């Protein structure tokens, strides 16, 4: 599973609130790839919750 954040991210912080093991938000959400597999459900939930659809899960 590969997770990326597109430049459309508005740094709202929702993904970090949902899954802080994977997402860290400063001026844009960043992905801690090492934690993705262990937090797959949280990643999917964050991707669905992102208001601008910036989280891409492949
Ligand atoms: S939820 Fe979406 S817009 Fe908000 S910080 Fe995360 S990636 Fe960016």
GROMACS .gro file of N, CA and C and ligand atoms in nm:
model
  182
    1UNK      N    1   0.085  -0.118   0.000
    1UNK     CA    2   0.000   0.000   0.000
    1UNK      C    3   0.089   0.125   0.000
    2UNK      N    4   0.065   0.212  -0.097
    2UNK     CA    5   0.144   0.334  -0.110
    2UNK      C    6   0.053   0.454  -0.084
    3UNK      N    7   0.094   0.541   0.006
    3UNK     CA    8   0.012   0.657   0.042
    3UNK      C    9   0.088   0.785   0.010
    4UNK      N   10   0.023   0.873  -0.064
    4UNK     CA   11   0.083   1.002  -0.095
    4UNK      C   12  -0.019   1.112  -0.068
    5UNK      N   13   0.032   1.232  -0.048
    5UNK     CA   14  -0.055   1.349  -0.027
    5UNK      C   15  -0.030   1.449  -0.139
    6UNK      N   16  -0.135   1.487  -0.207
    6UNK     CA   17  -0.123   1.580  -0.318
    6UNK      C   18  -0.109   1.724  -0.268
    7UNK      N   19  -0.064   1.811  -0.358
    7UNK     CA   20  -0.040   1.951  -0.321
    7UNK      C   21  -0.169   2.026  -0.289
    8UNK      N   22  -0.284   1.965  -0.317
    8UNK     CA   23  -0.411   2.030  -0.285
    8UNK      C   24  -0.440   2.030  -0.135
    9UNK      N   25  -0.359   1.959  -0.056
    9UNK     CA   26  -0.373   1.958   0.091
    9UNK      C   27  -0.380   2.100   0.145
   10UNK      N   28  -0.480   2.124   0.232
   10UNK     CA   29  -0.496   2.258   0.292
   10UNK      C   30  -0.450   2.259   0.439
   11UNK      N   31  -0.382   2.152   0.480
   11UNK     CA   32  -0.325   2.143   0.616
   11UNK      C   33  -0.430   2.161   0.725
   12UNK      N   34  -0.548   2.100   0.707
   12UNK     CA   35  -0.656   2.114   0.804
   12UNK      C   36  -0.631   2.032   0.931
   13UNK      N   37  -0.549   1.928   0.921
   13UNK     CA   38  -0.516   1.848   1.038
   13UNK      C   39  -0.606   1.728   1.061
   14UNK      N   40  -0.708   1.710   0.979
   14UNK     CA   41  -0.803   1.599   1.002
   14UNK      C   42  -0.734   1.463   0.996
   15UNK      N   43  -0.647   1.444   0.900
   15UNK     CA   44  -0.582   1.313   0.886
   15UNK      C   45  -0.496   1.280   1.009
   16UNK      N   46  -0.429   1.381   1.060
   16UNK     CA   47  -0.347   1.359   1.180
   16UNK      C   48  -0.434   1.325   1.300
   17UNK      N   49  -0.549   1.389   1.311
   17UNK     CA   50  -0.641   1.360   1.421
   17UNK      C   51  -0.690   1.216   1.415
   18UNK      N   52  -0.714   1.168   1.294
   18UNK     CA   53  -0.768   1.033   1.275
   18UNK      C   54  -0.659   0.927   1.288
   19UNK      N   55  -0.541   0.954   1.234
   19UNK     CA   56  -0.437   0.852   1.229
   19UNK      C   57  -0.299   0.918   1.247
   20UNK      N   58  -0.268   0.953   1.371
   20UNK     CA   59  -0.145   1.029   1.397
   20UNK      C   60  -0.020   0.944   1.379
   21UNK      N   61  -0.035   0.810   1.375
   21UNK     CA   62   0.082   0.725   1.353
   21UNK      C   63   0.138   0.742   1.212
   22UNK      N   64   0.051   0.781   1.119
   22UNK     CA   65   0.091   0.790   0.979
   22UNK      C   66   0.104   0.934   0.932
   23UNK      N   67   0.012   1.021   0.975
   23UNK     CA   68   0.009   1.157   0.920
   23UNK      C   69   0.060   1.260   1.021
   24UNK      N   70   0.147   1.347   0.973
   24UNK     CA   71   0.195   1.461   1.050
   24UNK      C   72   0.172   1.585   0.964
   25UNK      N   73   0.104   1.685   1.021
   25UNK     CA   74   0.067   1.802   0.942
   25UNK      C   75   0.139   1.926   0.994
   26UNK      N   76   0.213   1.989   0.906
   26UNK     CA   77   0.268   2.122   0.936
   26UNK      C   78   0.212   2.216   0.829
   27UNK      N   79   0.287   2.246   0.727
   27UNK     CA   80   0.230   2.325   0.618
   27UNK      C   81   0.168   2.236   0.512
   28UNK      N   82   0.188   2.105   0.524
   28UNK     CA   83   0.125   2.005   0.439
   28UNK      C   84   0.134   1.872   0.513
   29UNK      N   85   0.039   1.783   0.490
   29UNK     CA   86   0.044   1.653   0.556
   29UNK      C   87   0.160   1.571   0.501
   30UNK      N   88   0.234   1.508   0.593
   30UNK     CA   89   0.342   1.420   0.554
   30UNK      C   90   0.310   1.279   0.600
   31UNK      N   91   0.358   1.180   0.524
   31UNK     CA   92   0.326   1.040   0.550
   31UNK      C   93   0.446   0.968   0.609
   32UNK      N   94   0.424   0.902   0.723
   32UNK     CA   95   0.527   0.814   0.779
   32UNK      C   96   0.505   0.675   0.719
   33UNK      N   97   0.575   0.648   0.611
   33UNK     CA   98   0.551   0.527   0.533
   33UNK      C   99   0.572   0.400   0.614
   34UNK      N  100   0.662   0.405   0.712
   34UNK     CA  101   0.693   0.286   0.791
   34UNK      C  102   0.573   0.238   0.872
   35UNK      N  103   0.478   0.327   0.899
   35UNK     CA  104   0.362   0.291   0.982
   35UNK      C  105   0.235   0.263   0.901
   36UNK      N  106   0.244   0.271   0.770
   36UNK     CA  107   0.123   0.259   0.687
   36UNK      C  108   0.059   0.121   0.700
   37UNK      N  109   0.137   0.016   0.682
   37UNK     CA  110   0.078  -0.118   0.677
   37UNK      C  111   0.007  -0.154   0.809
   38UNK      N  112   0.064  -0.112   0.920
   38UNK     CA  113   0.006  -0.145   1.051
   38UNK      C  114  -0.117  -0.060   1.083
   39UNK      N  115  -0.140   0.043   1.002
   39UNK     CA  116  -0.252   0.135   1.030
   39UNK      C  117  -0.340   0.153   0.906
   40UNK      N  118  -0.358   0.045   0.832
   40UNK     CA  119  -0.429   0.054   0.705
   40UNK      C  120  -0.572   0.107   0.720
   41UNK      N  121  -0.641   0.064   0.824
   41UNK     CA  122  -0.779   0.111   0.843
   41UNK      C  123  -0.782   0.261   0.870
   42UNK      N  124  -0.689   0.309   0.952
   42UNK     CA  125  -0.682   0.451   0.982
   42UNK      C  126  -0.648   0.534   0.860
   43UNK      N  127  -0.561   0.481   0.776
   43UNK     CA  128  -0.524   0.551   0.653
   43UNK      C  129  -0.645   0.566   0.562
   44UNK      N  130  -0.720   0.457   0.548
   44UNK     CA  131  -0.840   0.463   0.462
   44UNK      C  132  -0.944   0.559   0.518
   45UNK      N  133  -0.960   0.557   0.650
   45UNK     CA  134  -1.055   0.647   0.714
   45UNK      C  135  -1.012   0.793   0.692
   46UNK      N  136  -0.883   0.820   0.706
   46UNK     CA  137  -0.832   0.956   0.687
   46UNK      C  138  -0.851   1.000   0.542
   47UNK      N  139  -0.827   0.909   0.449
   47UNK     CA  140  -0.842   0.943   0.307
   47UNK      C  141  -0.987   0.980   0.276
   48UNK      N  142  -1.080   0.907   0.338
   48UNK     CA  143  -1.222   0.937   0.315
   48UNK      C  144  -1.263   1.068   0.382
   49UNK      N  145  -1.197   1.102   0.492
   49UNK     CA  146  -1.233   1.222   0.567
   49UNK      C  147  -1.169   1.349   0.513
   50UNK      N  148  -1.064   1.335   0.435
   50UNK     CA  149  -0.993   1.453   0.385
   50UNK      C  150  -1.089   1.540   0.303
   51UNK      N  151  -1.105   1.667   0.341
   51UNK     CA  152  -1.205   1.752   0.274
   51UNK      C  153  -1.173   1.786   0.129
   52UNK      N  154  -1.048   1.770   0.090
   52UNK     CA  155  -1.013   1.802  -0.049
   52UNK      C  156  -0.964   1.679  -0.127
   53UNK      N  157  -0.978   1.561  -0.065
   53UNK     CA  158  -0.940   1.439  -0.136
   53UNK      C  159  -0.793   1.433  -0.173
   54UNK      N  160  -0.709   1.486  -0.086
   54UNK     CA  161  -0.566   1.495  -0.120
   54UNK      C  162  -0.487   1.370  -0.089
   55UNK      N  163  -0.547   1.278  -0.012
   55UNK     CA  164  -0.475   1.157   0.026
   55UNK      C  165  -0.502   1.047  -0.076
   56UNK      N  166  -0.397   1.002  -0.141
   56UNK     CA  167  -0.409   0.901  -0.246
   56UNK      C  168  -0.355   0.769  -0.192
   57UNK      N  169  -0.441   0.666  -0.192
   57UNK     CA  170  -0.403   0.534  -0.145
   57UNK      C  171  -0.402   0.440  -0.264
   58UNK      N  172  -0.287   0.379  -0.290
   58UNK     CA  173  -0.274   0.290  -0.406
   58UNK      C  174  -0.228   0.153  -0.362
   59LIG     S1  175  -0.705   1.578   0.586
   59LIG    FE1  176  -0.640   1.627   0.376
   59LIG     S2  177  -0.635   1.851   0.365
   59LIG    FE2  178  -0.642   1.794   0.582
   59LIG     S3  179  -0.423   1.791   0.644
   59LIG    FE3  180  -0.479   1.582   0.584
   59LIG     S4  181  -0.424   1.563   0.367
   59LIG    FE4  182  -0.428   1.782   0.418
   0.00000   0.00000   0.00000
